[in-house]
């Protein structure tokens, strides 16, 4: 299916295609306290006032990606639900908004998707028409994004389907429990329950764990948890644009504010969603914000972000911390892309990103 046909499908929806990538709609204005929180860093010593400027769409990317970069901010990006019922309504809308993309990816690659349970946790087992010879004994475990609140059910499996299609590999996508009903540690508990089941059936050195945004943070947190519990680690991981720091302290949070056209700024729903997930727990807990954990002994890792990504700093900081811990780690930063836009289906840049990840896996997996 072409990019144009995919865009035509998406334009018929009441939700933006960016809902599939991590944007959202909401109904309530952001509280004044949150607006003040974003403004506060400007009072820091040495803070720099920037002149207003027009940011052009780069000519250095494909025409399909140029169209994605040119899109306006998601409707309601700086609004957030007023209560638990509104958050759950938003999750339902996110699934509806992702549905056409999910169907298009499945059809494009001819994937078989089976819903089942492992360790009592719902999962989607994704199998391409042909598995590459080097991947026949391997398994790739996917942890979806969406701020720990969005993309329930098959809606969360899109990235896993892209990996199965581009990488010609078998993928298990975990439909973990989410806030507001199930804040931390429910999602991580579910990931570990599935990991325990898979360890009984597969050689861990032939498995990889990957995911983007909240899924990237969960990937890192799962390794910290497995280390703490003495469990075998996967042969490699691929955390994409991880929400590695729920204190939202990285430089790009401010430097790429209003440059990123997916998350836009720290005033977005994603900040509130992270707080909802953390609940009463310290956001600096490494199992919640893995950037504060010990990365010693981590498996080889490839991290992905974009030059306009609001969470570029989280990705860069995690990469440097892995390197300092002596972990083989690669970093790909994609031209012009905002948060998680390398998940835009069928663009050449998307295929390149997944090819790079698969090359890394081929190098490090048994």
XYZ file of C-alpha atoms in Angstrom:
366
model
C 0.000 0.000 0.000
C 1.386 3.415 -0.938
C 1.953 6.330 1.429
C -0.730 8.291 -0.386
C -3.334 5.572 0.032
C -2.463 5.276 3.707
C -2.852 9.044 4.132
C -6.216 8.915 2.390
C -7.409 6.310 4.869
C -6.200 8.353 7.810
C -7.805 11.587 6.628
C -11.223 9.960 6.928
C -10.788 9.539 10.666
C -11.821 12.019 13.332
C -8.454 11.304 15.004
C -5.167 12.360 13.452
C -2.752 9.748 12.146
C -0.418 11.073 14.816
C -2.588 9.321 17.371
C -0.896 6.162 16.094
C 2.484 7.764 16.768
C 1.708 9.132 20.220
C -0.435 12.260 19.854
C -3.954 12.473 21.294
C -7.179 14.349 21.654
C -8.450 15.495 25.038
C -11.172 17.683 26.450
C -9.931 19.796 29.365
C -7.579 22.788 29.423
C -4.158 22.234 30.974
C -3.979 23.564 34.553
C -2.151 26.824 35.155
C 0.347 25.028 37.398
C 1.518 22.919 34.479
C 1.919 25.997 32.295
C 4.008 27.627 34.999
C 6.123 24.487 35.290
C 7.138 24.798 31.666
C 7.832 28.498 31.963
C 9.980 28.130 35.090
C 13.240 27.066 33.370
C 13.430 30.451 31.593
C 14.322 32.019 34.958
C 17.451 29.863 35.279
C 20.857 31.496 35.287
C 22.087 31.868 31.717
C 18.733 31.033 30.134
C 18.662 32.180 26.531
C 15.809 34.076 24.942
C 15.301 32.930 21.361
C 13.891 35.126 18.594
C 10.694 34.047 16.895
C 11.448 32.192 13.697
C 9.843 30.169 10.958
C 10.966 26.536 10.855
C 10.868 25.178 7.300
C 10.162 21.593 6.340
C 13.551 20.061 5.459
C 14.230 19.100 1.849
C 16.654 16.437 3.066
C 13.960 13.784 3.644
C 11.525 11.907 1.417
C 8.370 13.581 0.140
C 6.295 11.265 2.312
C 8.161 12.281 5.439
C 8.000 15.946 4.425
C 4.206 15.622 4.524
C 4.405 14.173 8.048
C 6.757 16.941 9.212
C 4.474 19.589 7.707
C 1.439 18.448 9.690
C 0.125 20.882 12.327
C 0.145 20.061 16.017
C -2.348 17.357 17.038
C -5.743 18.773 18.068
C -5.932 19.119 21.823
C -2.238 18.345 22.314
C -2.090 20.544 25.428
C -5.334 19.376 26.974
C -5.775 16.477 29.331
C -8.638 14.370 30.632
C -10.282 15.496 33.839
C -10.706 12.093 35.459
C -10.149 8.360 35.094
C -13.241 7.896 32.944
C -11.984 10.533 30.506
C -8.560 8.861 30.313
C -10.202 5.529 29.506
C -12.376 7.201 26.871
C -9.221 8.618 25.330
C -7.703 5.129 25.211
C -10.744 3.869 23.314
C -10.376 6.741 20.833
C -6.688 5.964 20.411
C -7.530 2.389 19.428
C -10.108 3.573 16.916
C -7.660 6.084 15.463
C -4.951 3.451 15.035
C -7.230 0.816 13.506
C -6.829 1.807 9.811
C -3.028 1.903 10.140
C -3.049 -1.497 11.854
C -5.169 -2.983 9.077
C -2.973 -1.430 6.389
C 0.241 -2.778 7.934
C -1.199 -6.256 8.322
C -2.391 -6.296 4.700
C 0.770 -4.742 3.280
C 3.045 -7.394 4.798
C 0.581 -10.293 4.750
C 0.946 -10.863 8.475
C -0.792 -13.441 10.615
C -1.775 -12.056 14.012
C -2.913 -14.427 16.748
C -4.287 -13.190 20.061
C -3.489 -15.405 23.047
C -2.215 -15.215 26.642
C 1.155 -15.883 28.227
C 1.449 -15.957 31.991
C -2.111 -14.684 32.130
C -1.188 -11.585 30.085
C -2.800 -10.879 26.674
C -0.316 -10.925 23.799
C -0.380 -10.797 20.012
C 1.811 -13.292 18.174
C 2.747 -11.764 14.805
C 4.128 -13.958 12.040
C 5.153 -12.825 8.531
C 4.524 -14.928 5.440
C 8.216 -15.775 5.314
C 10.680 -15.715 8.203
C 14.267 -14.876 7.288
C 16.604 -17.881 7.705
C 18.641 -16.134 10.412
C 15.444 -15.442 12.405
C 13.894 -18.915 12.381
C 14.971 -19.694 15.951
C 14.648 -16.135 17.227
C 11.821 -14.252 18.910
C 11.340 -10.502 19.171
C 9.348 -9.147 22.130
C 7.497 -5.866 21.590
C 6.416 -3.355 24.268
C 4.095 -0.696 22.878
C 4.062 3.040 23.489
C 1.237 5.415 24.291
C 2.223 6.980 27.593
C 1.161 3.908 29.605
C -2.484 4.830 28.890
C -3.170 4.584 25.137
C -3.415 1.881 22.449
C -5.068 -1.043 24.211
C -5.468 -4.349 22.419
C -4.301 -4.798 18.849
C -3.927 -1.027 18.481
C -0.693 -1.295 20.444
C 0.808 -3.936 18.166
C 1.521 -1.691 15.163
C 5.232 -1.284 15.842
C 5.494 -5.037 16.403
C 3.835 -5.597 13.027
C 6.283 -3.248 11.332
C 9.187 -5.169 12.865
C 7.700 -8.489 11.760
C 7.162 -7.160 8.246
C 10.396 -5.307 7.637
C 12.541 -7.741 9.647
C 10.829 -10.957 8.500
C 10.727 -12.231 12.057
C 8.259 -13.554 14.630
C 7.128 -11.000 17.198
C 5.222 -11.239 20.471
C 3.551 -7.911 21.313
C 2.502 -7.589 24.965
C -0.876 -5.985 25.715
C 0.080 -4.947 29.245
C -2.287 -3.383 31.777
C -2.385 0.408 31.776
C -3.248 3.434 33.892
C -5.484 4.825 35.227
C -6.857 1.498 36.482
C -3.438 -0.124 36.641
C -0.576 2.305 37.371
C 3.011 1.248 38.079
C 4.074 -1.521 38.521
C 1.274 -3.314 36.601
C 2.760 -2.825 33.125
C 6.212 -3.941 34.219
C 4.758 -6.899 36.129
C 2.982 -8.038 32.962
C 6.132 -7.721 30.880
C 8.062 -9.823 33.385
C 5.307 -12.453 33.516
C 5.510 -12.906 29.742
C 9.313 -12.865 29.828
C 9.270 -15.704 32.350
C 7.083 -17.800 30.051
C 9.286 -17.122 27.052
C 12.476 -18.001 28.937
C 11.090 -21.511 29.374
C 10.688 -21.904 25.612
C 13.481 -19.883 23.964
C 17.190 -19.305 24.334
C 17.394 -15.762 25.788
C 20.420 -15.046 23.584
C 18.095 -15.557 20.601
C 15.528 -13.060 21.878
C 15.375 -9.264 21.713
C 13.106 -6.754 23.430
C 12.109 -3.525 21.692
C 9.598 -0.698 21.936
C 9.154 3.036 21.485
C 8.299 5.883 23.877
C 6.707 4.279 26.958
C 7.640 0.963 25.328
C 11.251 2.118 25.162
C 11.228 3.004 28.847
C 9.629 -0.341 29.680
C 12.355 -2.074 27.664
C 15.030 -0.470 29.836
C 13.049 -1.026 33.036
C 12.521 -4.702 32.159
C 16.289 -5.196 31.980
C 16.749 -3.492 35.361
C 14.021 -5.710 36.819
C 15.434 -8.899 35.259
C 18.877 -8.054 36.669
C 17.401 -7.449 40.122
C 15.551 -10.773 40.012
C 18.466 -12.752 38.603
C 16.652 -13.615 35.369
C 18.364 -14.241 32.051
C 18.622 -11.162 29.835
C 17.796 -10.956 26.125
C 20.594 -10.975 23.558
C 19.869 -7.378 22.527
C 17.385 -4.536 23.033
C 16.099 -1.619 20.963
C 14.575 1.170 23.087
C 13.215 3.840 20.744
C 12.847 7.417 21.991
C 12.343 6.109 25.544
C 10.482 8.134 28.155
C 13.502 7.387 30.301
C 13.097 10.339 32.671
C 9.631 11.147 34.012
C 11.030 14.270 35.668
C 11.195 15.680 32.114
C 14.620 17.206 32.734
C 16.464 16.642 29.432
C 17.680 19.592 27.370
C 15.609 18.690 24.307
C 12.428 18.968 26.390
C 12.978 22.716 26.132
C 15.160 22.963 23.009
C 12.674 21.032 20.847
C 9.533 22.445 22.443
C 7.085 23.392 19.664
C 9.541 21.948 17.137
C 8.255 18.414 17.775
C 4.845 18.204 16.078
C 3.855 14.945 17.810
C 4.326 15.618 21.549
C 4.851 19.384 21.004
C 6.029 20.322 24.530
C 6.088 19.200 28.157
C 2.621 20.735 28.477
C 1.252 17.824 26.419
C -0.930 14.966 27.584
C 2.157 12.729 27.747
C 3.534 14.486 30.825
C 0.229 14.031 32.647
C 0.029 10.410 31.474
C 3.471 9.696 32.914
C 2.425 11.165 36.253
C -0.716 9.031 36.154
C 1.419 5.938 35.584
C 3.878 6.793 38.386
C 1.057 7.463 40.845
C 2.360 8.113 44.365
C 5.792 6.675 43.565
C 8.940 8.757 43.205
C 9.372 9.548 39.485
C 13.127 9.075 39.997
C 12.606 5.403 40.852
C 14.744 3.600 38.220
C 11.912 1.167 37.505
C 9.800 4.178 36.481
C 12.536 6.443 35.092
C 15.267 3.991 34.071
C 17.787 6.751 33.335
C 18.417 6.738 37.108
C 19.244 3.012 37.156
C 22.483 1.055 36.887
C 23.080 -0.004 33.263
C 26.023 -2.251 34.071
C 25.606 -5.649 32.432
C 22.881 -4.553 30.009
C 22.635 -6.405 26.696
C 23.769 -4.614 23.527
C 21.348 -1.824 22.676
C 20.365 0.272 19.682
C 18.454 3.479 20.399
C 16.452 5.540 17.905
C 15.283 9.152 17.932
C 14.917 12.162 15.607
C 16.419 15.618 15.346
C 13.077 17.217 16.291
C 12.144 14.683 18.976
C 11.106 16.220 22.287
C 12.688 13.177 23.948
C 15.939 13.258 21.990
C 17.795 14.025 25.236
C 16.327 10.996 26.990
C 17.583 8.858 24.103
C 21.030 10.467 23.998
C 21.456 10.294 27.781
C 20.480 6.631 27.844
C 22.933 5.904 25.021
C 25.806 7.666 26.803
C 24.995 5.916 30.074
C 25.059 2.538 28.329
C 28.409 3.378 26.737
C 29.858 4.468 30.078
C 28.706 1.159 31.550
C 30.702 -0.664 28.879
C 27.630 -1.827 26.957
C 27.847 -2.035 23.146
C 25.329 0.638 22.143
C 24.370 2.260 18.842
C 22.411 5.472 18.308
C 20.474 6.417 15.186
C 19.061 9.947 15.073
C 16.786 10.424 12.097
C 16.648 13.608 10.053
C 13.716 15.947 10.695
C 11.687 13.492 12.735
C 9.620 14.302 15.795
C 8.759 11.818 18.525
C 8.278 8.265 17.217
C 7.756 9.358 13.608
C 9.934 6.501 12.368
C 6.819 4.412 13.017
C 5.005 6.125 10.121
C 4.135 3.132 7.931
C 5.657 2.575 4.496
C 7.995 5.571 4.355
C 11.556 4.913 3.135
C 12.902 6.357 6.387
C 10.796 3.875 8.358
C 12.167 0.943 6.399
C 15.708 2.296 6.889
C 15.203 2.616 10.651
C 13.950 -0.946 11.022
C 16.682 -2.259 8.726
C 19.277 -0.605 10.978
C 17.737 -2.177 14.056
C 17.617 -5.599 12.425
C 21.272 -5.328 11.349
C 22.159 -4.611 14.967
C 20.136 -7.597 16.137
C 21.794 -9.836 13.551
C 25.168 -8.772 14.876
C 24.379 -9.457 18.537
C 21.765 -12.226 18.698
C 22.785 -15.883 18.683
